[in-house]
Amino acid sequence: MRKRSIVAGVAAVVVVACLGGLAYAWQPAIDPVKGDDAGGRGSAARLETDPAVLAAGLRVMSQGDCLYCHTAKGGKPYAGGLPMDTPFGTIHSTNITPDVDTGIGAWSLDAFTRAMREGVSRDGHLLYPAFPYVHFTRMHDEDIAAAYQYLMSRTPVDAPPVPNALVFPLNFRPLVAGWNLLFLDKGPLPDAPAGASASASASASVSASSSASPGASSSASSSASSEWRLGRYLVEGAGHCQSCHTPMNIVGAEARGKAFEGGVIDGWQAPPLNALAAGERPWTKAQLVSYLRTGVASEHGAASGPMRPVTQHLAEAPESDVAAMATYLLSLSGPANDVSPAGRQGNDPAPVSNPAPVRNPAPVSDPTLVSDPTLVSDPVLVNAAQLRAASGPEQERVSRGAVLFASTCAGCHGTAAPMMTIGGRPSLADSSNVLAGTPRNALRMILEGNPWQGSTSAHYMPSYADLLTDDQIVDVAAYLRVQVAVRPAWADAASMLTTMRKENEKK
């Protein structure tokens, strides 16, 4: 009898939990906005025309890289339709233009805010967490309102949603309610600047402090703390950096206790952000700001894959915002770089960066360019004859890669190449992709390159997916890793490349 009572009690708890979950899964619809133009294609919401408000909205949209995810390749801005591959299937981004029928034109600010904070659409259905509302919920009302007004000022586009292709039962949206109960922490980030206008004030105070007298240590300390708070707000809120730079757990949520430890997104490795100011080749604040705003840091490499559009949109944000983000990210490396209120000692702010070590690679020669290898000295090109003298399959691979590099890549990446004089192009000896512990990004870069965008100021590299065989790509990667970066060979490059080719075939 006692056992039956226990079983019945457990069953009752399960039933109540399921009913509670279903109740949480169904949210009420918010009435559509009504206005004189509600029957047309444009927004029925009242438009804000104040340039300052629209500028604040653009600032938020730039911080969040919203345009990239909500614009399909070759599509209209913000009209959605971009496919996003996940371990559970493909999700397509939605139309967030002010079109009444297919976009958010009938959404009130309350409906928009609920979507940003709780992941619930205007009509009450739950949004998939591919939309990073777990981070947007940390934003203040002023910034959410500014983003809303900016979107409502865009050109409406008639773009019906593209159906998702998720595996069963994950295509049943009410299940997201359980996910939210476990992983959604609603509400603005505590102790953060109160909205876009306050963020601007915080940025201004930080800029002003940089020209203060040397004796104003208290003011400098306060401004460093303000910059750190602003940086945390932007990184963990609108910027949602953890979404890509944190490993995912089995249900697609950010793994607890592993924030900023790196992840994989669209087949690219998103590197850890919690050791930028530490290690053998630390980033400085100036380098990180340059990278985030231009996509290039000559001491570390160039942005590629899904990080490239992030840098392009951060270029539209105030430099003070990006500087604050850099300050916060560098503080994640440990106490020596921590300028947060808890990390500071006394009145003096801790340094936020360390000088990068100077690398002086020994000059080597390229026998494929001249008959006498001793006549040519180049830290990127290598003496293939010397490599051939070495033994072992890996050394043979490196030797073949050296010849391929000289004939295929050195025209742009050789030290004396004209391309190296444009826009602070980084040496491959300093490339984060080549120095990484995994060959993923180096192989992706050779396969996909960086698409041409019509300007010599934007770094470009052609795709070699159809020009080189798999063996040739692995050979070049081995040469870059072993001889140029002077690092141990990647053991899994060939198998990883095979997997990448299969992934590309599915796209």
Short mmCIF file of C-alpha atoms in Angstrom, two decimals:
data_model
loop_
_atom_site.label_atom_id
_atom_site.label_comp_id
_atom_site.label_asym_id
_atom_site.label_seq_id
_atom_site.Cartn_x
_atom_site.Cartn_y
_atom_site.Cartn_z
CA MET A 1 0.00 0.00 0.00
CA ARG A 2 2.84 2.38 0.90
CA LYS A 3 4.59 1.65 -2.43
CA ARG A 4 1.39 2.36 -4.35
CA SER A 5 1.00 5.67 -2.52
CA ILE A 6 4.55 6.68 -3.44
CA VAL A 7 4.00 5.78 -7.10
CA ALA A 8 0.70 7.65 -7.14
CA GLY A 9 2.33 10.68 -5.54
CA VAL A 10 5.16 10.71 -8.08
CA ALA A 11 2.66 10.34 -10.91
CA ALA A 12 0.62 13.23 -9.56
CA VAL A 13 3.72 15.42 -9.38
CA VAL A 14 4.61 14.53 -12.98
CA VAL A 15 1.09 15.30 -14.18
CA VAL A 16 1.01 18.62 -12.36
CA ALA A 17 4.46 19.51 -13.74
CA CYS A 18 3.35 18.66 -17.27
CA LEU A 19 0.17 20.68 -16.92
CA GLY A 20 2.15 23.57 -15.48
CA GLY A 21 4.61 23.35 -18.35
CA LEU A 22 1.82 23.37 -20.92
CA ALA A 23 0.22 26.34 -19.19
CA TYR A 24 3.55 28.16 -19.37
CA ALA A 25 3.91 27.16 -23.04
CA TRP A 26 0.76 28.96 -24.15
CA GLN A 27 1.10 32.70 -23.81
CA PRO A 28 -1.69 35.18 -24.60
CA ALA A 29 -1.59 37.15 -27.82
CA ILE A 30 -1.00 40.90 -27.65
CA ASP A 31 -3.47 42.85 -29.73
CA PRO A 32 -2.10 44.18 -33.01
CA VAL A 33 -1.42 47.88 -33.29
CA LYS A 34 -4.17 49.71 -35.13
CA GLY A 35 -3.75 52.88 -37.13
CA ASP A 36 -4.78 54.71 -40.26
CA ASP A 37 -2.45 52.63 -42.41
CA ALA A 38 -3.16 49.26 -40.79
CA GLY A 39 -4.61 47.92 -44.03
CA GLY A 40 -1.50 48.72 -46.05
CA ARG A 41 1.91 47.15 -46.24
CA GLY A 42 3.53 49.60 -43.80
CA SER A 43 3.60 49.60 -40.03
CA ALA A 44 0.47 50.52 -38.12
CA ALA A 45 2.63 51.63 -35.19
CA ARG A 46 3.30 55.26 -34.53
CA LEU A 47 6.69 56.08 -36.00
CA GLU A 48 9.37 57.98 -34.14
CA THR A 49 11.09 60.55 -36.31
CA ASP A 50 13.50 62.04 -33.78
CA PRO A 51 16.98 61.57 -35.32
CA ALA A 52 18.50 61.03 -31.88
CA VAL A 53 16.13 58.13 -31.15
CA LEU A 54 16.77 56.54 -34.55
CA ALA A 55 20.52 56.95 -34.07
CA ALA A 56 20.25 55.22 -30.70
CA GLY A 57 18.32 52.41 -32.39
CA LEU A 58 20.96 52.00 -35.08
CA ARG A 59 23.56 51.89 -32.34
CA VAL A 60 21.77 49.00 -30.64
CA MET A 61 21.25 47.15 -33.92
CA SER A 62 24.96 47.52 -34.73
CA GLN A 63 25.94 46.21 -31.31
CA GLY A 64 23.76 43.15 -31.85
CA ASP A 65 24.69 42.42 -35.50
CA CYS A 66 20.94 42.08 -36.14
CA LEU A 67 21.15 42.81 -39.86
CA TYR A 68 23.28 39.75 -40.57
CA CYS A 69 20.98 37.11 -39.07
CA HIS A 70 17.79 38.74 -40.34
CA THR A 71 18.88 39.12 -43.96
CA ALA A 72 19.02 36.17 -46.36
CA LYS A 73 21.81 35.97 -48.90
CA GLY A 74 20.73 38.29 -51.71
CA GLY A 75 17.61 39.29 -49.75
CA LYS A 76 16.22 42.60 -48.54
CA PRO A 77 17.58 44.05 -45.28
CA TYR A 78 15.87 42.69 -42.15
CA ALA A 79 13.41 40.62 -44.24
CA GLY A 80 14.61 37.34 -42.71
CA GLY A 81 14.94 33.97 -44.38
CA LEU A 82 18.57 33.27 -43.46
CA PRO A 83 18.99 29.52 -42.78
CA MET A 84 20.75 28.68 -39.53
CA ASP A 85 21.97 25.12 -39.14
CA THR A 86 21.69 23.63 -35.66
CA PRO A 87 22.24 20.10 -34.31
CA PHE A 88 18.44 19.79 -34.33
CA GLY A 89 17.77 20.93 -37.90
CA THR A 90 17.53 24.20 -39.79
CA ILE A 91 15.88 27.36 -38.47
CA HIS A 92 15.17 30.38 -40.67
CA SER A 93 15.30 33.92 -39.34
CA THR A 94 12.11 35.97 -39.40
CA ASN A 95 11.06 39.16 -41.14
CA ILE A 96 11.52 42.10 -38.75
CA THR A 97 10.66 44.86 -41.21
CA PRO A 98 7.50 46.89 -40.43
CA ASP A 99 5.36 44.91 -42.87
CA VAL A 100 1.95 44.38 -41.28
CA ASP A 101 1.22 40.94 -42.72
CA THR A 102 4.61 39.20 -42.78
CA GLY A 103 6.79 41.31 -40.48
CA ILE A 104 6.38 43.15 -37.19
CA GLY A 105 4.37 46.09 -38.52
CA ALA A 106 1.40 45.23 -36.30
CA TRP A 107 3.54 44.76 -33.20
CA SER A 108 3.30 47.20 -30.33
CA LEU A 109 6.32 48.11 -28.25
CA ASP A 110 4.97 45.82 -25.53
CA ALA A 111 4.88 42.90 -27.95
CA PHE A 112 8.40 43.64 -29.16
CA THR A 113 9.68 43.92 -25.59
CA ARG A 114 8.09 40.59 -24.63
CA ALA A 115 9.82 38.92 -27.57
CA MET A 116 13.16 40.39 -26.54
CA ARG A 117 12.78 39.54 -22.86
CA GLU A 118 10.79 36.30 -22.89
CA GLY A 119 11.08 34.82 -26.38
CA VAL A 120 7.34 35.06 -27.09
CA SER A 121 5.90 36.29 -30.40
CA ARG A 122 3.06 38.80 -30.60
CA ASP A 123 0.52 36.05 -31.28
CA GLY A 124 1.71 34.07 -28.24
CA HIS A 125 3.80 31.31 -29.82
CA LEU A 126 7.25 30.63 -28.39
CA LEU A 127 10.35 31.64 -30.32
CA TYR A 128 13.24 29.24 -30.73
CA PRO A 129 16.36 30.11 -28.70
CA ALA A 130 18.34 30.56 -31.93
CA PHE A 131 16.97 34.06 -31.42
CA PRO A 132 19.18 35.02 -28.44
CA TYR A 133 16.50 36.43 -26.16
CA VAL A 134 18.41 34.87 -23.24
CA HIS A 135 20.82 37.79 -23.75
CA PHE A 136 18.48 40.45 -25.07
CA THR A 137 16.50 40.11 -21.84
CA ARG A 138 19.50 41.76 -20.14
CA MET A 139 18.94 44.99 -22.07
CA HIS A 140 17.25 48.03 -20.58
CA ASP A 141 13.86 49.24 -21.75
CA GLU A 142 15.34 52.34 -23.38
CA ASP A 143 17.58 50.31 -25.67
CA ILE A 144 14.80 47.88 -26.59
CA ALA A 145 12.51 50.82 -27.38
CA ALA A 146 15.22 52.46 -29.50
CA ALA A 147 15.70 49.25 -31.50
CA TYR A 148 11.92 49.00 -31.98
CA GLN A 149 11.63 52.56 -33.28
CA TYR A 150 14.56 52.04 -35.62
CA LEU A 151 13.03 48.88 -37.10
CA MET A 152 9.66 50.58 -37.51
CA SER A 153 11.37 53.28 -39.57
CA ARG A 154 12.74 50.75 -42.09
CA THR A 155 11.19 49.95 -45.45
CA PRO A 156 8.50 47.25 -45.09
CA VAL A 157 9.13 44.07 -47.08
CA ASP A 158 6.53 41.45 -47.96
CA ALA A 159 8.49 38.32 -47.03
CA PRO A 160 6.49 35.38 -45.62
CA PRO A 161 8.39 33.18 -43.16
CA VAL A 162 10.41 30.30 -44.55
CA PRO A 163 9.38 27.00 -42.90
CA ASN A 164 11.85 25.54 -40.42
CA ALA A 165 13.12 21.99 -40.76
CA LEU A 166 13.58 20.66 -37.24
CA VAL A 167 13.57 17.03 -36.15
CA PHE A 168 10.60 15.62 -34.22
CA PRO A 169 9.71 16.31 -31.44
CA LEU A 170 11.76 19.52 -31.36
CA ASN A 171 9.52 21.02 -34.02
CA PHE A 172 6.80 21.14 -31.35
CA ARG A 173 7.20 24.71 -30.09
CA PRO A 174 5.56 24.25 -26.65
CA LEU A 175 8.60 22.18 -25.64
CA VAL A 176 10.58 25.43 -25.63
CA ALA A 177 8.69 26.29 -22.42
CA GLY A 178 10.67 23.65 -20.56
CA TRP A 179 13.89 24.97 -22.06
CA ASN A 180 13.01 28.48 -20.88
CA LEU A 181 12.26 27.27 -17.36
CA LEU A 182 15.77 25.82 -17.18
CA PHE A 183 17.86 28.41 -19.00
CA LEU A 184 16.06 31.77 -19.26
CA ASP A 185 16.94 34.27 -16.54
CA LYS A 186 14.63 37.19 -17.30
CA GLY A 187 15.35 40.82 -16.63
CA PRO A 188 17.90 43.58 -17.20
CA LEU A 189 21.50 43.09 -16.16
CA PRO A 190 21.99 44.46 -12.63
CA ASP A 191 24.30 47.42 -12.08
CA ALA A 192 24.43 48.30 -15.79
CA PRO A 193 24.09 51.65 -17.60
CA ALA A 194 20.41 52.53 -17.93
CA GLY A 195 19.83 52.49 -21.65
CA ALA A 196 21.37 53.99 -24.75
CA SER A 197 21.46 57.55 -23.47
CA ALA A 198 23.13 56.49 -20.25
CA SER A 199 25.55 54.33 -22.24
CA ALA A 200 26.48 57.37 -24.28
CA SER A 201 27.05 59.33 -21.08
CA ALA A 202 29.20 56.53 -19.69
CA SER A 203 31.25 56.47 -22.88
CA ALA A 204 31.67 60.23 -22.76
CA SER A 205 32.86 60.14 -19.16
CA VAL A 206 35.41 57.46 -20.01
CA SER A 207 36.70 59.49 -22.96
CA ALA A 208 36.94 62.61 -20.82
CA SER A 209 38.92 60.81 -18.14
CA SER A 210 41.59 59.83 -20.64
CA SER A 211 42.67 63.47 -20.83
CA ALA A 212 42.50 64.08 -17.07
CA SER A 213 45.57 65.13 -15.09
CA PRO A 214 47.86 62.37 -13.77
CA GLY A 215 46.78 63.12 -10.23
CA ALA A 216 43.12 62.39 -10.87
CA SER A 217 43.41 58.73 -9.84
CA SER A 218 39.99 58.59 -8.22
CA SER A 219 38.35 59.90 -11.37
CA ALA A 220 40.31 57.46 -13.53
CA SER A 221 39.35 54.59 -11.25
CA SER A 222 35.68 55.54 -11.46
CA SER A 223 35.78 55.87 -15.23
CA ALA A 224 37.50 52.49 -15.59
CA SER A 225 34.74 50.95 -13.52
CA SER A 226 32.09 52.71 -15.66
CA GLU A 227 33.73 51.49 -18.84
CA TRP A 228 33.85 47.93 -17.50
CA ARG A 229 30.13 48.07 -16.60
CA LEU A 230 29.26 49.39 -20.05
CA GLY A 231 31.39 46.69 -21.65
CA ARG A 232 29.71 43.94 -19.65
CA TYR A 233 26.29 45.32 -20.57
CA LEU A 234 27.10 45.36 -24.29
CA VAL A 235 28.88 41.99 -24.36
CA GLU A 236 26.31 40.08 -22.32
CA GLY A 237 23.27 41.98 -23.63
CA ALA A 238 22.88 43.26 -27.17
CA GLY A 239 26.22 41.84 -28.31
CA HIS A 240 25.30 38.32 -27.07
CA CYS A 241 28.94 37.24 -27.50
CA GLN A 242 28.43 34.15 -25.34
CA SER A 243 25.99 32.71 -27.88
CA CYS A 244 28.90 31.80 -30.15
CA HIS A 245 31.86 31.83 -27.77
CA THR A 246 30.47 29.40 -25.19
CA PRO A 247 30.13 25.64 -25.72
CA MET A 248 26.59 24.31 -26.01
CA ASN A 249 25.11 21.54 -23.89
CA ILE A 250 23.06 18.64 -25.19
CA VAL A 251 19.87 20.72 -25.53
CA GLY A 252 21.48 23.68 -27.27
CA ALA A 253 21.86 25.96 -24.25
CA GLU A 254 25.09 27.58 -23.13
CA ALA A 255 26.94 25.16 -20.87
CA ARG A 256 26.85 26.37 -17.29
CA GLY A 257 30.21 27.30 -15.82
CA LYS A 258 31.86 27.49 -19.25
CA ALA A 259 31.06 31.04 -20.34
CA PHE A 260 33.40 32.42 -23.01
CA GLU A 261 35.36 29.14 -23.27
CA GLY A 262 34.79 28.95 -27.02
CA GLY A 263 32.37 27.10 -29.28
CA VAL A 264 31.61 26.08 -32.85
CA ILE A 265 29.31 28.16 -35.05
CA ASP A 266 28.51 27.52 -38.73
CA GLY A 267 31.44 25.12 -38.90
CA TRP A 268 33.92 27.71 -37.61
CA GLN A 269 35.69 27.67 -34.26
CA ALA A 270 34.68 30.61 -32.08
CA PRO A 271 37.80 30.97 -29.92
CA PRO A 272 37.76 31.37 -26.14
CA LEU A 273 37.38 34.95 -24.95
CA ASN A 274 38.40 34.32 -21.35
CA ALA A 275 42.16 34.35 -21.97
CA LEU A 276 42.67 37.15 -24.48
CA ALA A 277 45.05 39.10 -22.24
CA ALA A 278 46.93 36.02 -21.05
CA GLY A 279 49.08 33.36 -22.61
CA GLU A 280 51.99 33.50 -25.01
CA ARG A 281 50.55 36.14 -27.34
CA PRO A 282 48.19 38.37 -25.33
CA TRP A 283 45.93 40.91 -26.97
CA THR A 284 46.24 44.56 -26.06
CA LYS A 285 43.22 46.79 -25.79
CA ALA A 286 44.24 48.73 -28.90
CA GLN A 287 44.60 45.51 -30.90
CA LEU A 288 41.21 44.21 -29.79
CA VAL A 289 39.44 47.48 -30.56
CA SER A 290 41.06 47.54 -34.00
CA TYR A 291 40.00 43.96 -34.67
CA LEU A 292 36.42 44.47 -33.55
CA ARG A 293 36.00 47.63 -35.65
CA THR A 294 38.01 46.77 -38.77
CA GLY A 295 38.17 42.99 -38.81
CA VAL A 296 41.98 43.09 -38.74
CA ALA A 297 44.61 43.07 -36.02
CA SER A 298 48.02 42.89 -37.66
CA GLU A 299 49.46 41.06 -34.65
CA HIS A 300 46.77 38.36 -34.58
CA GLY A 301 44.90 37.93 -37.84
CA ALA A 302 41.77 38.83 -39.77
CA ALA A 303 38.11 38.14 -39.02
CA SER A 304 36.52 35.42 -41.11
CA GLY A 305 33.39 33.30 -41.22
CA PRO A 306 30.53 34.50 -39.00
CA MET A 307 32.83 36.92 -37.15
CA ARG A 308 33.43 39.04 -40.22
CA PRO A 309 29.96 40.66 -40.34
CA VAL A 310 30.14 41.27 -36.60
CA THR A 311 33.17 43.50 -37.11
CA GLN A 312 31.53 45.25 -40.06
CA HIS A 313 28.53 46.23 -37.96
CA LEU A 314 30.59 47.17 -34.90
CA ALA A 315 32.34 49.64 -37.19
CA GLU A 316 29.02 51.53 -37.20
CA ALA A 317 28.89 51.66 -33.39
CA PRO A 318 30.72 54.40 -31.45
CA GLU A 319 34.36 53.54 -30.85
CA SER A 320 33.77 54.15 -27.14
CA ASP A 321 31.28 51.26 -27.11
CA VAL A 322 33.81 48.92 -28.69
CA ALA A 323 36.54 50.11 -26.32
CA ALA A 324 34.26 49.29 -23.38
CA MET A 325 33.62 45.82 -24.80
CA ALA A 326 37.36 45.29 -25.14
CA THR A 327 37.94 46.37 -21.54
CA TYR A 328 35.38 43.87 -20.27
CA LEU A 329 36.61 41.01 -22.47
CA LEU A 330 40.23 41.54 -21.41
CA SER A 331 39.16 41.51 -17.75
CA LEU A 332 37.94 37.93 -18.20
CA SER A 333 41.57 36.77 -18.39
CA GLY A 334 42.13 37.13 -14.66
CA PRO A 335 42.90 39.51 -11.78
CA ALA A 336 45.86 41.21 -13.49
CA ASN A 337 43.49 42.56 -16.12
CA ASP A 338 40.37 42.98 -14.00
CA VAL A 339 39.12 46.56 -13.74
CA SER A 340 35.69 45.58 -12.45
CA PRO A 341 34.61 47.04 -9.09
CA ALA A 342 35.31 43.70 -7.43
CA GLY A 343 38.66 43.25 -9.14
CA ARG A 344 40.25 46.64 -8.40
CA GLN A 345 42.45 47.27 -5.39
CA GLY A 346 42.58 50.81 -3.99
CA ASN A 347 41.92 53.79 -6.24
CA ASP A 348 44.17 52.94 -9.17
CA PRO A 349 42.63 51.01 -12.07
CA ALA A 350 44.45 47.85 -13.04
CA PRO A 351 46.00 47.70 -16.51
CA VAL A 352 43.64 46.27 -19.11
CA SER A 353 46.24 44.86 -21.43
CA ASN A 354 49.75 43.48 -21.66
CA PRO A 355 52.29 44.22 -24.37
CA ALA A 356 52.39 41.56 -27.04
CA PRO A 357 55.71 39.74 -27.28
CA VAL A 358 57.86 40.51 -30.28
CA ARG A 359 58.36 37.57 -32.59
CA ASN A 360 61.47 37.43 -34.76
CA PRO A 361 61.19 34.39 -37.02
CA ALA A 362 64.47 33.34 -38.54
CA PRO A 363 64.66 34.14 -42.26
CA VAL A 364 64.42 31.12 -44.54
CA SER A 365 64.54 30.66 -48.27
CA ASP A 366 62.21 29.54 -51.04
CA PRO A 367 63.99 27.38 -53.63
CA THR A 368 61.04 27.51 -56.02
CA LEU A 369 61.62 31.21 -56.73
CA VAL A 370 65.34 31.24 -57.54
CA SER A 371 67.95 28.72 -58.52
CA ASP A 372 70.06 29.49 -55.45
CA PRO A 373 67.88 29.37 -52.29
CA THR A 374 70.49 31.27 -50.28
CA LEU A 375 69.81 34.41 -52.36
CA VAL A 376 66.23 34.78 -51.07
CA SER A 377 65.35 35.44 -47.44
CA ASP A 378 61.68 35.47 -46.37
CA PRO A 379 60.24 34.55 -42.94
CA VAL A 380 57.10 33.15 -44.59
CA LEU A 381 58.66 31.05 -47.33
CA VAL A 382 60.65 27.99 -46.38
CA ASN A 383 63.56 26.00 -47.80
CA ALA A 384 61.72 22.98 -49.16
CA ALA A 385 65.00 21.24 -49.96
CA GLN A 386 65.91 21.26 -46.28
CA LEU A 387 62.48 19.92 -45.39
CA ARG A 388 62.77 17.07 -47.89
CA ALA A 389 65.98 16.04 -46.18
CA ALA A 390 64.00 15.38 -43.01
CA SER A 391 62.31 12.04 -42.47
CA GLY A 392 58.75 11.06 -41.70
CA PRO A 393 55.37 11.34 -43.48
CA GLU A 394 54.47 14.60 -41.75
CA GLN A 395 57.69 16.24 -42.86
CA GLU A 396 57.00 15.10 -46.40
CA ARG A 397 53.57 16.68 -46.15
CA VAL A 398 55.11 19.93 -44.91
CA SER A 399 57.59 19.84 -47.79
CA ARG A 400 54.82 19.44 -50.36
CA GLY A 401 52.88 22.21 -48.65
CA ALA A 402 55.86 24.55 -48.94
CA VAL A 403 55.96 24.12 -52.71
CA LEU A 404 52.19 24.59 -52.99
CA PHE A 405 52.32 27.70 -50.83
CA ALA A 406 55.06 29.24 -52.95
CA SER A 407 53.13 28.66 -56.17
CA THR A 408 49.58 29.33 -54.93
CA CYS A 409 49.64 31.57 -51.86
CA ALA A 410 52.89 33.52 -51.69
CA GLY A 411 51.73 36.07 -54.27
CA CYS A 412 49.49 37.54 -51.55
CA HIS A 413 50.88 36.14 -48.29
CA GLY A 414 54.62 36.32 -48.89
CA THR A 415 56.39 38.96 -46.85
CA ALA A 416 57.29 40.94 -49.98
CA ALA A 417 53.86 40.58 -51.59
CA PRO A 418 52.16 43.91 -52.47
CA MET A 419 48.95 42.74 -50.74
CA MET A 420 50.78 42.70 -47.41
CA THR A 421 51.10 46.49 -47.57
CA ILE A 422 47.33 47.07 -47.68
CA GLY A 423 45.29 47.62 -44.52
CA GLY A 424 47.77 46.10 -42.06
CA ARG A 425 47.47 42.59 -43.44
CA PRO A 426 48.77 40.20 -40.74
CA SER A 427 51.58 37.75 -41.34
CA LEU A 428 50.46 34.14 -41.35
CA ALA A 429 53.11 33.54 -38.69
CA ASP A 430 50.89 35.61 -36.38
CA SER A 431 47.52 34.30 -37.53
CA SER A 432 45.30 33.08 -34.72
CA ASN A 433 43.87 30.48 -37.12
CA VAL A 434 47.31 28.97 -37.72
CA LEU A 435 48.34 29.15 -34.07
CA ALA A 436 45.09 27.59 -32.78
CA GLY A 437 45.06 24.13 -31.24
CA THR A 438 42.53 22.96 -33.83
CA PRO A 439 42.92 23.14 -37.64
CA ARG A 440 39.23 23.95 -38.09
CA ASN A 441 39.51 27.65 -38.95
CA ALA A 442 42.66 27.31 -41.04
CA LEU A 443 40.97 24.63 -43.15
CA ARG A 444 37.73 26.63 -43.36
CA MET A 445 39.67 29.67 -44.52
CA ILE A 446 41.33 27.72 -47.33
CA LEU A 447 38.03 26.13 -48.31
CA GLU A 448 35.79 29.20 -48.17
CA GLY A 449 38.10 32.22 -48.17
CA ASN A 450 36.70 35.70 -47.52
CA PRO A 451 34.23 36.79 -50.22
CA TRP A 452 34.96 39.87 -52.28
CA GLN A 453 32.90 42.87 -51.16
CA GLY A 454 33.87 45.40 -53.78
CA SER A 455 36.52 47.27 -51.82
CA THR A 456 40.26 46.88 -51.44
CA SER A 457 39.88 48.06 -47.84
CA ALA A 458 38.03 44.82 -47.00
CA HIS A 459 40.28 41.78 -46.72
CA TYR A 460 39.57 39.28 -49.47
CA MET A 461 40.68 35.74 -50.15
CA PRO A 462 39.37 33.43 -52.89
CA SER A 463 37.95 30.02 -52.09
CA TYR A 464 40.20 27.08 -52.89
CA ALA A 465 37.56 24.41 -52.35
CA ASP A 466 37.43 23.62 -56.08
CA LEU A 467 41.05 24.48 -56.89
CA LEU A 468 42.95 22.24 -54.48
CA THR A 469 42.46 18.59 -53.63
CA ASP A 470 41.95 17.52 -50.04
CA ASP A 471 45.54 16.27 -49.83
CA GLN A 472 46.84 19.60 -51.14
CA ILE A 473 44.79 21.59 -48.64
CA VAL A 474 46.06 19.47 -45.76
CA ASP A 475 49.62 19.83 -47.08
CA VAL A 476 49.38 23.64 -47.13
CA ALA A 477 47.83 23.66 -43.65
CA ALA A 478 50.62 21.41 -42.36
CA TYR A 479 53.26 23.72 -43.81
CA LEU A 480 51.67 26.78 -42.22
CA ARG A 481 51.33 25.07 -38.86
CA VAL A 482 54.73 23.39 -38.60
CA GLN A 483 57.10 25.63 -40.51
CA VAL A 484 55.51 29.08 -40.43
CA ALA A 485 53.91 29.02 -36.97
CA VAL A 486 56.55 26.62 -35.58
CA ARG A 487 53.95 24.53 -33.78
CA PRO A 488 53.35 20.77 -33.50
CA ALA A 489 51.45 19.30 -36.43
CA TRP A 490 47.67 18.98 -36.24
CA ALA A 491 46.90 15.28 -35.95
CA ASP A 492 43.29 15.46 -37.13
CA ALA A 493 43.48 17.84 -40.11
CA ALA A 494 42.74 15.24 -42.81
CA SER A 495 39.72 13.72 -41.04
CA MET A 496 38.36 17.16 -40.13
CA LEU A 497 38.62 18.30 -43.74
CA THR A 498 36.68 15.24 -44.89
CA THR A 499 33.93 16.10 -42.41
CA MET A 500 33.87 19.72 -43.60
CA ARG A 501 33.50 18.65 -47.22
CA LYS A 502 30.49 16.52 -46.28
CA GLU A 503 28.97 19.40 -44.31
CA ASN A 504 29.37 21.71 -47.31
CA GLU A 505 27.64 19.19 -49.58
CA LYS A 506 24.53 19.36 -47.39
CA LYS A 507 24.24 23.14 -47.70
#
